[in-house]
Amino acid sequence: MNFLVDNQRPPALARLIQTEFKSHATHVIDVALRDASDAEIWRYVSMMDSILISKDEDFSNMVLQIPTAKLIWVRVGNCRKAVLLGLFRRLWPRILERLESGDRFIEVR
């Protein structure tokens, strides 16, 4: 599985997914999409067969309109990076389980 972490989440989340969870992950900064529109990000995600990780509510609406799109919608408000990474460490096994079972839209709270 490939993951793309959107702007509102720190690059450290992509590094965590790579190093601790052994999955391929990049941040939008890594692929020159820092200032990209939502449509450009969706095109990239589709082209790379990736799963987007974002807190942007616009993507939660878009994922329902695109049958192949996959989104992990982070519904946690602004918090310290350590809190966010801790949340992903705790929830990652369940997130993977849901993705592997075919879920395309996962909310993380």
PDB file of N, CA and C in Angstrom:
ATOM      1  N   MET A   1       0.828  -1.177   0.000  1.00  0.00           N
ATOM      2  CA  MET A   1       0.000   0.000   0.000  1.00  0.00           C
ATOM      3  C   MET A   1       0.876   1.246   0.000  1.00  0.00           C
ATOM      4  N   ASN A   2       0.432   2.233  -0.743  1.00  0.00           N
ATOM      5  CA  ASN A   2       1.103   3.525  -0.813  1.00  0.00           C
ATOM      6  C   ASN A   2       0.218   4.581  -0.170  1.00  0.00           C
ATOM      7  N   PHE A   3       0.838   5.476   0.582  1.00  0.00           N
ATOM      8  CA  PHE A   3       0.105   6.531   1.267  1.00  0.00           C
ATOM      9  C   PHE A   3       0.687   7.888   0.887  1.00  0.00           C
ATOM     10  N   LEU A   4      -0.202   8.883   0.754  1.00  0.00           N
ATOM     11  CA  LEU A   4       0.208  10.269   0.558  1.00  0.00           C
ATOM     12  C   LEU A   4      -0.391  11.081   1.694  1.00  0.00           C
ATOM     13  N   VAL A   5       0.470  11.784   2.432  1.00  0.00           N
ATOM     14  CA  VAL A   5       0.038  12.603   3.555  1.00  0.00           C
ATOM     15  C   VAL A   5      -0.131  14.039   3.057  1.00  0.00           C
ATOM     16  N   ASP A   6      -1.305  14.593   3.281  1.00  0.00           N
ATOM     17  CA  ASP A   6      -1.647  15.938   2.826  1.00  0.00           C
ATOM     18  C   ASP A   6      -0.999  17.011   3.712  1.00  0.00           C
ATOM     19  N   ASN A   7      -1.091  18.246   3.246  1.00  0.00           N
ATOM     20  CA  ASN A   7      -0.444  19.392   3.894  1.00  0.00           C
ATOM     21  C   ASN A   7      -0.778  19.600   5.357  1.00  0.00           C
ATOM     22  N   GLN A   8      -2.007  19.355   5.761  1.00  0.00           N
ATOM     23  CA  GLN A   8      -2.386  19.676   7.133  1.00  0.00           C
ATOM     24  C   GLN A   8      -1.819  18.706   8.164  1.00  0.00           C
ATOM     25  N   ARG A   9      -1.212  17.680   7.718  1.00  0.00           N
ATOM     26  CA  ARG A   9      -0.577  16.712   8.607  1.00  0.00           C
ATOM     27  C   ARG A   9       0.933  16.815   8.417  1.00  0.00           C
ATOM     28  N   PRO A  10       1.722  16.568   9.448  1.00  0.00           N
ATOM     29  CA  PRO A  10       3.171  16.787   9.360  1.00  0.00           C
ATOM     30  C   PRO A  10       3.887  15.706   8.536  1.00  0.00           C
ATOM     31  N   PRO A  11       5.001  16.086   7.915  1.00  0.00           N
ATOM     32  CA  PRO A  11       5.824  15.094   7.210  1.00  0.00           C
ATOM     33  C   PRO A  11       6.235  13.928   8.115  1.00  0.00           C
ATOM     34  N   ALA A  12       6.308  14.176   9.416  1.00  0.00           N
ATOM     35  CA  ALA A  12       6.677  13.109  10.358  1.00  0.00           C
ATOM     36  C   ALA A  12       5.695  11.945  10.301  1.00  0.00           C
ATOM     37  N   LEU A  13       4.455  12.183   9.912  1.00  0.00           N
ATOM     38  CA  LEU A  13       3.487  11.092   9.800  1.00  0.00           C
ATOM     39  C   LEU A  13       3.880  10.158   8.661  1.00  0.00           C
ATOM     40  N   ALA A  14       4.311  10.715   7.545  1.00  0.00           N
ATOM     41  CA  ALA A  14       4.779   9.872   6.433  1.00  0.00           C
ATOM     42  C   ALA A  14       6.007   9.075   6.860  1.00  0.00           C
ATOM     43  N   ARG A  15       6.909   9.697   7.599  1.00  0.00           N
ATOM     44  CA  ARG A  15       8.123   8.993   8.059  1.00  0.00           C
ATOM     45  C   ARG A  15       7.769   7.861   9.023  1.00  0.00           C
ATOM     46  N   LEU A  16       6.788   8.113   9.891  1.00  0.00           N
ATOM     47  CA  LEU A  16       6.334   7.081  10.827  1.00  0.00           C
ATOM     48  C   LEU A  16       5.792   5.875  10.060  1.00  0.00           C
ATOM     49  N   ILE A  17       4.975   6.131   9.068  1.00  0.00           N
ATOM     50  CA  ILE A  17       4.386   5.043   8.279  1.00  0.00           C
ATOM     51  C   ILE A  17       5.482   4.250   7.586  1.00  0.00           C
ATOM     52  N   GLN A  18       6.497   4.925   7.101  1.00  0.00           N
ATOM     53  CA  GLN A  18       7.602   4.234   6.429  1.00  0.00           C
ATOM     54  C   GLN A  18       8.468   3.441   7.391  1.00  0.00           C
ATOM     55  N   THR A  19       8.891   4.082   8.460  1.00  0.00           N
ATOM     56  CA  THR A  19       9.876   3.444   9.331  1.00  0.00           C
ATOM     57  C   THR A  19       9.273   2.427  10.288  1.00  0.00           C
ATOM     58  N   GLU A  20       8.180   2.775  10.931  1.00  0.00           N
ATOM     59  CA  GLU A  20       7.609   1.868  11.926  1.00  0.00           C
ATOM     60  C   GLU A  20       6.600   0.888  11.350  1.00  0.00           C
ATOM     61  N   PHE A  21       5.857   1.325  10.338  1.00  0.00           N
ATOM     62  CA  PHE A  21       4.797   0.474   9.797  1.00  0.00           C
ATOM     63  C   PHE A  21       5.212  -0.228   8.514  1.00  0.00           C
ATOM     64  N   LYS A  22       6.412   0.107   8.022  1.00  0.00           N
ATOM     65  CA  LYS A  22       6.985  -0.553   6.836  1.00  0.00           C
ATOM     66  C   LYS A  22       6.073  -0.489   5.615  1.00  0.00           C
ATOM     67  N   SER A  23       5.415   0.640   5.429  1.00  0.00           N
ATOM     68  CA  SER A  23       4.595   0.884   4.243  1.00  0.00           C
ATOM     69  C   SER A  23       5.165   2.094   3.522  1.00  0.00           C
ATOM     70  N   HIS A  24       4.939   2.169   2.235  1.00  0.00           N
ATOM     71  CA  HIS A  24       5.435   3.300   1.462  1.00  0.00           C
ATOM     72  C   HIS A  24       4.559   4.519   1.723  1.00  0.00           C
ATOM     73  N   ALA A  25       5.184   5.630   2.094  1.00  0.00           N
ATOM     74  CA  ALA A  25       4.439   6.856   2.366  1.00  0.00           C
ATOM     75  C   ALA A  25       5.286   8.055   1.982  1.00  0.00           C
ATOM     76  N   THR A  26       4.618   9.052   1.432  1.00  0.00           N
ATOM     77  CA  THR A  26       5.270  10.311   1.123  1.00  0.00           C
ATOM     78  C   THR A  26       4.367  11.436   1.618  1.00  0.00           C
ATOM     79  N   HIS A  27       4.961  12.588   1.750  1.00  0.00           N
ATOM     80  CA  HIS A  27       4.217  13.792   2.106  1.00  0.00           C
ATOM     81  C   HIS A  27       4.109  14.625   0.845  1.00  0.00           C
ATOM     82  N   VAL A  28       3.071  15.435   0.735  1.00  0.00           N
ATOM     83  CA  VAL A  28       2.901  16.258  -0.470  1.00  0.00           C
ATOM     84  C   VAL A  28       4.131  17.121  -0.750  1.00  0.00           C
ATOM     85  N   ILE A  29       4.840  17.525   0.278  1.00  0.00           N
ATOM     86  CA  ILE A  29       6.069  18.312   0.092  1.00  0.00           C
ATOM     87  C   ILE A  29       7.110  17.494  -0.676  1.00  0.00           C
ATOM     88  N   ASP A  30       7.175  16.190  -0.397  1.00  0.00           N
ATOM     89  CA  ASP A  30       8.173  15.316  -1.023  1.00  0.00           C
ATOM     90  C   ASP A  30       7.967  15.161  -2.523  1.00  0.00           C
ATOM     91  N   VAL A  31       6.752  15.376  -2.984  1.00  0.00           N
ATOM     92  CA  VAL A  31       6.443  15.150  -4.402  1.00  0.00           C
ATOM     93  C   VAL A  31       5.980  16.445  -5.088  1.00  0.00           C
ATOM     94  N   ALA A  32       6.425  17.571  -4.553  1.00  0.00           N
ATOM     95  CA  ALA A  32       6.169  18.896  -5.130  1.00  0.00           C
ATOM     96  C   ALA A  32       4.682  19.204  -5.293  1.00  0.00           C
ATOM     97  N   LEU A  33       3.869  18.764  -4.321  1.00  0.00           N
ATOM     98  CA  LEU A  33       2.436  19.051  -4.350  1.00  0.00           C
ATOM     99  C   LEU A  33       2.002  19.924  -3.174  1.00  0.00           C
ATOM    100  N   ARG A  34       2.939  20.573  -2.557  1.00  0.00           N
ATOM    101  CA  ARG A  34       2.630  21.390  -1.371  1.00  0.00           C
ATOM    102  C   ARG A  34       1.552  22.431  -1.657  1.00  0.00           C
ATOM    103  N   ASP A  35       1.617  23.067  -2.814  1.00  0.00           N
ATOM    104  CA  ASP A  35       0.660  24.119  -3.154  1.00  0.00           C
ATOM    105  C   ASP A  35      -0.360  23.648  -4.183  1.00  0.00           C
ATOM    106  N   ALA A  36      -0.500  22.360  -4.340  1.00  0.00           N
ATOM    107  CA  ALA A  36      -1.400  21.803  -5.354  1.00  0.00           C
ATOM    108  C   ALA A  36      -2.862  21.944  -4.944  1.00  0.00           C
ATOM    109  N   SER A  37      -3.722  21.972  -5.941  1.00  0.00           N
ATOM    110  CA  SER A  37      -5.166  21.986  -5.685  1.00  0.00           C
ATOM    111  C   SER A  37      -5.612  20.587  -5.265  1.00  0.00           C
ATOM    112  N   ASP A  38      -6.812  20.523  -4.714  1.00  0.00           N
ATOM    113  CA  ASP A  38      -7.369  19.218  -4.348  1.00  0.00           C
ATOM    114  C   ASP A  38      -7.438  18.303  -5.564  1.00  0.00           C
ATOM    115  N   ALA A  39      -7.826  18.842  -6.705  1.00  0.00           N
ATOM    116  CA  ALA A  39      -7.930  18.037  -7.928  1.00  0.00           C
ATOM    117  C   ALA A  39      -6.568  17.479  -8.341  1.00  0.00           C
ATOM    118  N   GLU A  40      -5.519  18.275  -8.205  1.00  0.00           N
ATOM    119  CA  GLU A  40      -4.173  17.805  -8.552  1.00  0.00           C
ATOM    120  C   GLU A  40      -3.731  16.691  -7.604  1.00  0.00           C
ATOM    121  N   ILE A  41      -4.049  16.860  -6.338  1.00  0.00           N
ATOM    122  CA  ILE A  41      -3.692  15.819  -5.360  1.00  0.00           C
ATOM    123  C   ILE A  41      -4.439  14.537  -5.666  1.00  0.00           C
ATOM    124  N   TRP A  42      -5.733  14.612  -5.991  1.00  0.00           N
ATOM    125  CA  TRP A  42      -6.504  13.414  -6.340  1.00  0.00           C
ATOM    126  C   TRP A  42      -5.936  12.727  -7.577  1.00  0.00           C
ATOM    127  N   ARG A  43      -5.530  13.529  -8.572  1.00  0.00           N
ATOM    128  CA  ARG A  43      -4.931  12.929  -9.782  1.00  0.00           C
ATOM    129  C   ARG A  43      -3.675  12.158  -9.423  1.00  0.00           C
ATOM    130  N   TYR A  44      -2.844  12.760  -8.583  1.00  0.00           N
ATOM    131  CA  TYR A  44      -1.610  12.099  -8.169  1.00  0.00           C
ATOM    132  C   TYR A  44      -1.917  10.803  -7.410  1.00  0.00           C
ATOM    133  N   VAL A  45      -2.829  10.883  -6.471  1.00  0.00           N
ATOM    134  CA  VAL A  45      -3.204   9.705  -5.683  1.00  0.00           C
ATOM    135  C   VAL A  45      -3.710   8.593  -6.598  1.00  0.00           C
ATOM    136  N   SER A  46      -4.526   8.948  -7.573  1.00  0.00           N
ATOM    137  CA  SER A  46      -5.063   7.956  -8.506  1.00  0.00           C
ATOM    138  C   SER A  46      -3.955   7.362  -9.367  1.00  0.00           C
ATOM    139  N   MET A  47      -3.095   8.219  -9.882  1.00  0.00           N
ATOM    140  CA  MET A  47      -2.012   7.770 -10.751  1.00  0.00           C
ATOM    141  C   MET A  47      -1.057   6.835 -10.009  1.00  0.00           C
ATOM    142  N   MET A  48      -0.795   7.133  -8.743  1.00  0.00           N
ATOM    143  CA  MET A  48       0.155   6.345  -7.953  1.00  0.00           C
ATOM    144  C   MET A  48      -0.525   5.217  -7.172  1.00  0.00           C
ATOM    145  N   ASP A  49      -1.836   5.066  -7.344  1.00  0.00           N
ATOM    146  CA  ASP A  49      -2.604   4.056  -6.609  1.00  0.00           C
ATOM    147  C   ASP A  49      -2.326   4.166  -5.108  1.00  0.00           C
ATOM    148  N   SER A  50      -2.462   5.393  -4.611  1.00  0.00           N
ATOM    149  CA  SER A  50      -2.164   5.681  -3.212  1.00  0.00           C
ATOM    150  C   SER A  50      -3.433   5.926  -2.409  1.00  0.00           C
ATOM    151  N   ILE A  51      -3.256   5.932  -1.109  1.00  0.00           N
ATOM    152  CA  ILE A  51      -4.323   6.241  -0.164  1.00  0.00           C
ATOM    153  C   ILE A  51      -3.973   7.593   0.448  1.00  0.00           C
ATOM    154  N   LEU A  52      -4.889   8.530   0.344  1.00  0.00           N
ATOM    155  CA  LEU A  52      -4.648   9.867   0.869  1.00  0.00           C
ATOM    156  C   LEU A  52      -4.960   9.917   2.359  1.00  0.00           C
ATOM    157  N   ILE A  53      -4.082  10.572   3.111  1.00  0.00           N
ATOM    158  CA  ILE A  53      -4.309  10.841   4.528  1.00  0.00           C
ATOM    159  C   ILE A  53      -4.445  12.353   4.660  1.00  0.00           C
ATOM    160  N   SER A  54      -5.625  12.816   5.051  1.00  0.00           N
ATOM    161  CA  SER A  54      -5.887  14.252   5.081  1.00  0.00           C
ATOM    162  C   SER A  54      -6.901  14.585   6.165  1.00  0.00           C
ATOM    163  N   LYS A  55      -6.894  15.841   6.576  1.00  0.00           N
ATOM    164  CA  LYS A  55      -7.951  16.312   7.477  1.00  0.00           C
ATOM    165  C   LYS A  55      -8.892  17.254   6.737  1.00  0.00           C
ATOM    166  N   ASP A  56      -8.652  17.433   5.454  1.00  0.00           N
ATOM    167  CA  ASP A  56      -9.446  18.333   4.614  1.00  0.00           C
ATOM    168  C   ASP A  56     -10.819  17.714   4.334  1.00  0.00           C
ATOM    169  N   GLU A  57     -11.860  18.373   4.786  1.00  0.00           N
ATOM    170  CA  GLU A  57     -13.218  17.855   4.626  1.00  0.00           C
ATOM    171  C   GLU A  57     -13.625  17.735   3.156  1.00  0.00           C
ATOM    172  N   ASP A  58     -13.055  18.551   2.288  1.00  0.00           N
ATOM    173  CA  ASP A  58     -13.373  18.468   0.857  1.00  0.00           C
ATOM    174  C   ASP A  58     -13.113  17.068   0.317  1.00  0.00           C
ATOM    175  N   PHE A  59     -12.030  16.444   0.771  1.00  0.00           N
ATOM    176  CA  PHE A  59     -11.708  15.103   0.288  1.00  0.00           C
ATOM    177  C   PHE A  59     -12.726  14.071   0.759  1.00  0.00           C
ATOM    178  N   SER A  60     -13.312  14.303   1.927  1.00  0.00           N
ATOM    179  CA  SER A  60     -14.316  13.349   2.415  1.00  0.00           C
ATOM    180  C   SER A  60     -15.534  13.331   1.496  1.00  0.00           C
ATOM    181  N   ASN A  61     -15.836  14.444   0.866  1.00  0.00           N
ATOM    182  CA  ASN A  61     -16.933  14.491  -0.102  1.00  0.00           C
ATOM    183  C   ASN A  61     -16.510  13.917  -1.449  1.00  0.00           C
ATOM    184  N   MET A  62     -15.280  14.188  -1.850  1.00  0.00           N
ATOM    185  CA  MET A  62     -14.783  13.735  -3.149  1.00  0.00           C
ATOM    186  C   MET A  62     -14.629  12.220  -3.209  1.00  0.00           C
ATOM    187  N   VAL A  63     -14.221  11.605  -2.104  1.00  0.00           N
ATOM    188  CA  VAL A  63     -13.962  10.161  -2.118  1.00  0.00           C
ATOM    189  C   VAL A  63     -15.221   9.372  -2.472  1.00  0.00           C
ATOM    190  N   LEU A  64     -16.365   9.911  -2.115  1.00  0.00           N
ATOM    191  CA  LEU A  64     -17.619   9.222  -2.408  1.00  0.00           C
ATOM    192  C   LEU A  64     -17.988   9.294  -3.889  1.00  0.00           C
ATOM    193  N   GLN A  65     -17.409  10.246  -4.613  1.00  0.00           N
ATOM    194  CA  GLN A  65     -17.715  10.425  -6.024  1.00  0.00           C
ATOM    195  C   GLN A  65     -16.753   9.684  -6.947  1.00  0.00           C
ATOM    196  N   ILE A  66     -15.640   9.208  -6.427  1.00  0.00           N
ATOM    197  CA  ILE A  66     -14.625   8.540  -7.239  1.00  0.00           C
ATOM    198  C   ILE A  66     -14.495   7.102  -6.751  1.00  0.00           C
ATOM    199  N   PRO A  67     -14.970   6.148  -7.541  1.00  0.00           N
ATOM    200  CA  PRO A  67     -15.046   4.757  -7.072  1.00  0.00           C
ATOM    201  C   PRO A  67     -13.715   4.116  -6.673  1.00  0.00           C
ATOM    202  N   THR A  68     -12.602   4.618  -7.183  1.00  0.00           N
ATOM    203  CA  THR A  68     -11.317   3.998  -6.862  1.00  0.00           C
ATOM    204  C   THR A  68     -10.554   4.738  -5.772  1.00  0.00           C
ATOM    205  N   ALA A  69     -11.058   5.886  -5.340  1.00  0.00           N
ATOM    206  CA  ALA A  69     -10.343   6.699  -4.361  1.00  0.00           C
ATOM    207  C   ALA A  69     -10.400   6.067  -2.970  1.00  0.00           C
ATOM    208  N   LYS A  70      -9.317   6.295  -2.211  1.00  0.00           N
ATOM    209  CA  LYS A  70      -9.255   5.827  -0.823  1.00  0.00           C
ATOM    210  C   LYS A  70      -8.750   6.967   0.042  1.00  0.00           C
ATOM    211  N   LEU A  71      -9.380   7.119   1.203  1.00  0.00           N
ATOM    212  CA  LEU A  71      -9.058   8.237   2.080  1.00  0.00           C
ATOM    213  C   LEU A  71      -9.050   7.804   3.531  1.00  0.00           C
ATOM    214  N   ILE A  72      -8.016   8.243   4.237  1.00  0.00           N
ATOM    215  CA  ILE A  72      -8.004   8.186   5.695  1.00  0.00           C
ATOM    216  C   ILE A  72      -8.206   9.627   6.135  1.00  0.00           C
ATOM    217  N   TRP A  73      -9.401   9.897   6.660  1.00  0.00           N
ATOM    218  CA  TRP A  73      -9.799  11.251   7.031  1.00  0.00           C
ATOM    219  C   TRP A  73      -9.497  11.454   8.505  1.00  0.00           C
ATOM    220  N   VAL A  74      -8.533  12.296   8.805  1.00  0.00           N
ATOM    221  CA  VAL A  74      -8.088  12.533  10.172  1.00  0.00           C
ATOM    222  C   VAL A  74      -8.965  13.627  10.775  1.00  0.00           C
ATOM    223  N   ARG A  75      -9.832  13.231  11.681  1.00  0.00           N
ATOM    224  CA  ARG A  75     -10.806  14.142  12.292  1.00  0.00           C
ATOM    225  C   ARG A  75     -10.322  14.689  13.626  1.00  0.00           C
ATOM    226  N   VAL A  76      -9.062  14.530  13.905  1.00  0.00           N
ATOM    227  CA  VAL A  76      -8.475  15.055  15.138  1.00  0.00           C
ATOM    228  C   VAL A  76      -8.153  16.526  14.902  1.00  0.00           C
ATOM    229  N   GLY A  77      -8.550  17.366  15.811  1.00  0.00           N
ATOM    230  CA  GLY A  77      -8.256  18.789  15.676  1.00  0.00           C
ATOM    231  C   GLY A  77      -6.761  19.059  15.771  1.00  0.00           C
ATOM    232  N   ASN A  78      -6.416  20.313  15.803  1.00  0.00           N
ATOM    233  CA  ASN A  78      -5.005  20.665  15.934  1.00  0.00           C
ATOM    234  C   ASN A  78      -4.473  20.093  17.239  1.00  0.00           C
ATOM    235  N   CYS A  79      -3.361  19.406  17.125  1.00  0.00           N
ATOM    236  CA  CYS A  79      -2.750  18.794  18.301  1.00  0.00           C
ATOM    237  C   CYS A  79      -1.245  18.712  18.069  1.00  0.00           C
ATOM    238  N   ARG A  80      -0.554  18.426  19.103  1.00  0.00           N
ATOM    239  CA  ARG A  80       0.902  18.254  18.986  1.00  0.00           C
ATOM    240  C   ARG A  80       1.205  17.050  18.110  1.00  0.00           C
ATOM    241  N   LYS A  81       2.324  17.144  17.434  1.00  0.00           N
ATOM    242  CA  LYS A  81       2.757  16.074  16.542  1.00  0.00           C
ATOM    243  C   LYS A  81       2.851  14.743  17.289  1.00  0.00           C
ATOM    244  N   ALA A  82       3.379  14.763  18.504  1.00  0.00           N
ATOM    245  CA  ALA A  82       3.520  13.535  19.282  1.00  0.00           C
ATOM    246  C   ALA A  82       2.169  12.878  19.554  1.00  0.00           C
ATOM    247  N   VAL A  83       1.146  13.684  19.783  1.00  0.00           N
ATOM    248  CA  VAL A  83      -0.196  13.145  20.023  1.00  0.00           C
ATOM    249  C   VAL A  83      -0.721  12.478  18.759  1.00  0.00           C
ATOM    250  N   LEU A  84      -0.565  13.144  17.617  1.00  0.00           N
ATOM    251  CA  LEU A  84      -1.020  12.586  16.346  1.00  0.00           C
ATOM    252  C   LEU A  84      -0.296  11.282  16.027  1.00  0.00           C
ATOM    253  N   LEU A  85       1.011  11.262  16.185  1.00  0.00           N
ATOM    254  CA  LEU A  85       1.779  10.049  15.893  1.00  0.00           C
ATOM    255  C   LEU A  85       1.391   8.921  16.846  1.00  0.00           C
ATOM    256  N   GLY A  86       1.157   9.262  18.116  1.00  0.00           N
ATOM    257  CA  GLY A  86       0.706   8.259  19.084  1.00  0.00           C
ATOM    258  C   GLY A  86      -0.641   7.665  18.694  1.00  0.00           C
ATOM    259  N   LEU A  87      -1.526   8.506  18.215  1.00  0.00           N
ATOM    260  CA  LEU A  87      -2.838   8.040  17.760  1.00  0.00           C
ATOM    261  C   LEU A  87      -2.680   7.064  16.601  1.00  0.00           C
ATOM    262  N   PHE A  88      -1.835   7.392  15.636  1.00  0.00           N
ATOM    263  CA  PHE A  88      -1.626   6.489  14.505  1.00  0.00           C
ATOM    264  C   PHE A  88      -0.951   5.191  14.944  1.00  0.00           C
ATOM    265  N   ARG A  89      -0.034   5.270  15.875  1.00  0.00           N
ATOM    266  CA  ARG A  89       0.595   4.034  16.379  1.00  0.00           C
ATOM    267  C   ARG A  89      -0.466   3.107  16.976  1.00  0.00           C
ATOM    268  N   ARG A  90      -1.379   3.688  17.700  1.00  0.00           N
ATOM    269  CA  ARG A  90      -2.411   2.900  18.374  1.00  0.00           C
ATOM    270  C   ARG A  90      -3.430   2.335  17.372  1.00  0.00           C
ATOM    271  N   LEU A  91      -3.800   3.134  16.382  1.00  0.00           N
ATOM    272  CA  LEU A  91      -4.872   2.741  15.471  1.00  0.00           C
ATOM    273  C   LEU A  91      -4.402   2.038  14.196  1.00  0.00           C
ATOM    274  N   TRP A  92      -3.106   2.061  13.904  1.00  0.00           N
ATOM    275  CA  TRP A  92      -2.619   1.531  12.632  1.00  0.00           C
ATOM    276  C   TRP A  92      -3.053   0.093  12.330  1.00  0.00           C
ATOM    277  N   PRO A  93      -2.968  -0.827  13.279  1.00  0.00           N
ATOM    278  CA  PRO A  93      -3.411  -2.201  12.947  1.00  0.00           C
ATOM    279  C   PRO A  93      -4.869  -2.237  12.480  1.00  0.00           C
ATOM    280  N   ARG A  94      -5.727  -1.473  13.111  1.00  0.00           N
ATOM    281  CA  ARG A  94      -7.146  -1.435  12.716  1.00  0.00           C
ATOM    282  C   ARG A  94      -7.324  -0.756  11.355  1.00  0.00           C
ATOM    283  N   ILE A  95      -6.561   0.311  11.106  1.00  0.00           N
ATOM    284  CA  ILE A  95      -6.628   0.992   9.813  1.00  0.00           C
ATOM    285  C   ILE A  95      -6.250   0.028   8.695  1.00  0.00           C
ATOM    286  N   LEU A  96      -5.149  -0.685   8.872  1.00  0.00           N
ATOM    287  CA  LEU A  96      -4.711  -1.651   7.858  1.00  0.00           C
ATOM    288  C   LEU A  96      -5.744  -2.752   7.648  1.00  0.00           C
ATOM    289  N   GLU A  97      -6.283  -3.240   8.734  1.00  0.00           N
ATOM    290  CA  GLU A  97      -7.309  -4.289   8.658  1.00  0.00           C
ATOM    291  C   GLU A  97      -8.499  -3.812   7.817  1.00  0.00           C
ATOM    292  N   ARG A  98      -8.927  -2.605   8.052  1.00  0.00           N
ATOM    293  CA  ARG A  98     -10.071  -2.068   7.296  1.00  0.00           C
ATOM    294  C   ARG A  98      -9.731  -1.853   5.832  1.00  0.00           C
ATOM    295  N   LEU A  99      -8.528  -1.356   5.548  1.00  0.00           N
ATOM    296  CA  LEU A  99      -8.123  -1.178   4.153  1.00  0.00           C
ATOM    297  C   LEU A  99      -8.049  -2.518   3.438  1.00  0.00           C
ATOM    298  N   GLU A 100      -7.484  -3.508   4.105  1.00  0.00           N
ATOM    299  CA  GLU A 100      -7.354  -4.833   3.502  1.00  0.00           C
ATOM    300  C   GLU A 100      -8.708  -5.502   3.286  1.00  0.00           C
ATOM    301  N   SER A 101      -9.707  -5.120   4.077  1.00  0.00           N
ATOM    302  CA  SER A 101     -11.040  -5.690   3.895  1.00  0.00           C
ATOM    303  C   SER A 101     -11.854  -4.932   2.844  1.00  0.00           C
ATOM    304  N   GLY A 102     -11.258  -3.881   2.261  1.00  0.00           N
ATOM    305  CA  GLY A 102     -11.916  -3.182   1.168  1.00  0.00           C
ATOM    306  C   GLY A 102     -12.503  -1.826   1.491  1.00  0.00           C
ATOM    307  N   ASP A 103     -12.390  -1.372   2.734  1.00  0.00           N
ATOM    308  CA  ASP A 103     -12.889  -0.036   3.070  1.00  0.00           C
ATOM    309  C   ASP A 103     -12.092   1.012   2.294  1.00  0.00           C
ATOM    310  N   ARG A 104     -12.799   2.009   1.760  1.00  0.00           N
ATOM    311  CA  ARG A 104     -12.156   3.081   1.003  1.00  0.00           C
ATOM    312  C   ARG A 104     -12.128   4.394   1.764  1.00  0.00           C
ATOM    313  N   PHE A 105     -12.915   4.483   2.834  1.00  0.00           N
ATOM    314  CA  PHE A 105     -13.068   5.740   3.563  1.00  0.00           C
ATOM    315  C   PHE A 105     -13.028   5.435   5.050  1.00  0.00           C
ATOM    316  N   ILE A 106     -11.957   5.850   5.700  1.00  0.00           N
ATOM    317  CA  ILE A 106     -11.764   5.554   7.116  1.00  0.00           C
ATOM    318  C   ILE A 106     -11.598   6.876   7.862  1.00  0.00           C
ATOM    319  N   GLU A 107     -12.385   7.049   8.901  1.00  0.00           N
ATOM    320  CA  GLU A 107     -12.262   8.229   9.756  1.00  0.00           C
ATOM    321  C   GLU A 107     -11.396   7.878  10.960  1.00  0.00           C
ATOM    322  N   VAL A 108     -10.446   8.747  11.251  1.00  0.00           N
ATOM    323  CA  VAL A 108      -9.590   8.594  12.423  1.00  0.00           C
ATOM    324  C   VAL A 108      -9.946   9.715  13.385  1.00  0.00           C
ATOM    325  N   ARG A 109     -10.377   9.317  14.585  1.00  0.00           N
ATOM    326  CA  ARG A 109     -10.763  10.289  15.617  1.00  0.00           C
ATOM    327  C   ARG A 109      -9.995  10.051  16.878  1.00  0.00           C
TER     328      ARG A 109
END
